[in-house]
Structures are given as structure tokens and as C-alpha cells.
Amino acid sequence: MAAGRINSPASIETAADVFSAFGGSWQAVERIAQVRADGVRVIRRSDIERARRQQVDQPR
């Protein structure tokens, strides 16, 4: 993703996947993100995978 373009189809798909993994909550995404010195928010893959597993494990 580092070499990708902002608002490319791939970056939009990635954002949608992250949003979905956190139950459709931008607040949850913001809480888990770490802010780098340059202001870029970073979410570790392990955090995304953990959120996905929790979504699957929750009863509907």
C-alpha cells in the first residue's frame, strides 16, 4: 500500500475493508490507529485481523 496512490481503487477498497473490520465505526478505526510523526495514521495488520476475528465471533 505504501506505493499506492491516494483514492486509487485499491486504496478505497483497503479503506472499506478496514472500516468493515471495525464494524463500520470510524471511531473504532480512529481509536486503534497510531499517529506517526508526519501525521499519517497507521493501523497494524494484526489489529485489523483481530477486529475481523471479533466480527466473525460475535453473534448476530
Tab-separated table of C-alpha atoms in Angstrom:
chain	number	residue	atom	x	y	z
A	1	MET	CA	0.000	0.000	0.000
A	2	ALA	CA	2.929	2.360	0.589
A	3	ALA	CA	3.472	2.672	-3.154
A	4	GLY	CA	-0.248	3.090	-3.875
A	5	ARG	CA	-1.998	6.285	-4.817
A	6	ILE	CA	-4.479	8.050	-2.569
A	7	ASN	CA	-8.041	7.477	-3.797
A	8	SER	CA	-6.985	4.741	-6.194
A	9	PRO	CA	-9.417	1.829	-6.424
A	10	ALA	CA	-7.027	-0.246	-4.300
A	11	SER	CA	-6.760	2.379	-1.542
A	12	ILE	CA	-10.538	2.834	-1.466
A	13	GLU	CA	-11.008	-0.935	-1.237
A	14	THR	CA	-8.471	-1.102	1.595
A	15	ALA	CA	-10.266	1.683	3.479
A	16	ALA	CA	-13.597	-0.086	3.011
A	17	ASP	CA	-12.120	-3.358	4.300
A	18	VAL	CA	-10.678	-1.645	7.390
A	19	PHE	CA	-13.963	0.186	8.032
A	20	SER	CA	-15.839	-3.108	7.736
A	21	ALA	CA	-13.395	-4.953	10.010
A	22	PHE	CA	-14.136	-2.449	12.761
A	23	GLY	CA	-17.874	-2.917	12.482
A	24	GLY	CA	-18.477	0.154	10.348
A	25	SER	CA	-17.256	2.513	13.059
A	26	TRP	CA	-14.815	5.262	12.105
A	27	GLN	CA	-14.468	5.979	15.840
A	28	ALA	CA	-13.157	2.447	16.371
A	29	VAL	CA	-10.730	2.903	13.473
A	30	GLU	CA	-9.506	6.210	14.941
A	31	ARG	CA	-9.052	4.666	18.398
A	32	ILE	CA	-6.831	1.854	17.120
A	33	ALA	CA	-4.767	3.989	14.715
A	34	GLN	CA	-1.331	5.171	15.762
A	35	VAL	CA	-0.268	8.595	14.533
A	36	ARG	CA	3.242	8.821	13.071
A	37	ALA	CA	5.405	11.909	13.459
A	38	ASP	CA	4.362	13.062	9.975
A	39	GLY	CA	0.667	12.878	10.912
A	40	VAL	CA	-0.133	9.705	8.963
A	41	ARG	CA	-2.404	7.307	10.844
A	42	VAL	CA	-1.229	3.696	10.811
A	43	ILE	CA	-3.197	0.596	11.739
A	44	ARG	CA	-1.254	-2.611	12.206
A	45	ARG	CA	-2.380	-5.609	10.162
A	46	SER	CA	-2.596	-7.619	13.371
A	47	ASP	CA	-5.143	-5.118	14.752
A	48	ILE	CA	-7.223	-5.392	11.585
A	49	GLU	CA	-7.106	-9.195	11.679
A	50	ARG	CA	-8.070	-9.214	15.376
A	51	ALA	CA	-11.044	-6.941	14.622
A	52	ARG	CA	-12.107	-9.232	11.756
A	53	ARG	CA	-11.987	-12.277	14.026
A	54	GLN	CA	-14.077	-10.468	16.640
A	55	GLN	CA	-16.671	-9.577	13.980
A	56	VAL	CA	-16.927	-13.244	12.976
A	57	ASP	CA	-17.129	-14.444	16.575
A	58	GLN	CA	-19.942	-12.068	17.565
A	59	PRO	CA	-23.447	-13.498	17.484
A	60	ARG	CA	-25.843	-11.645	15.201
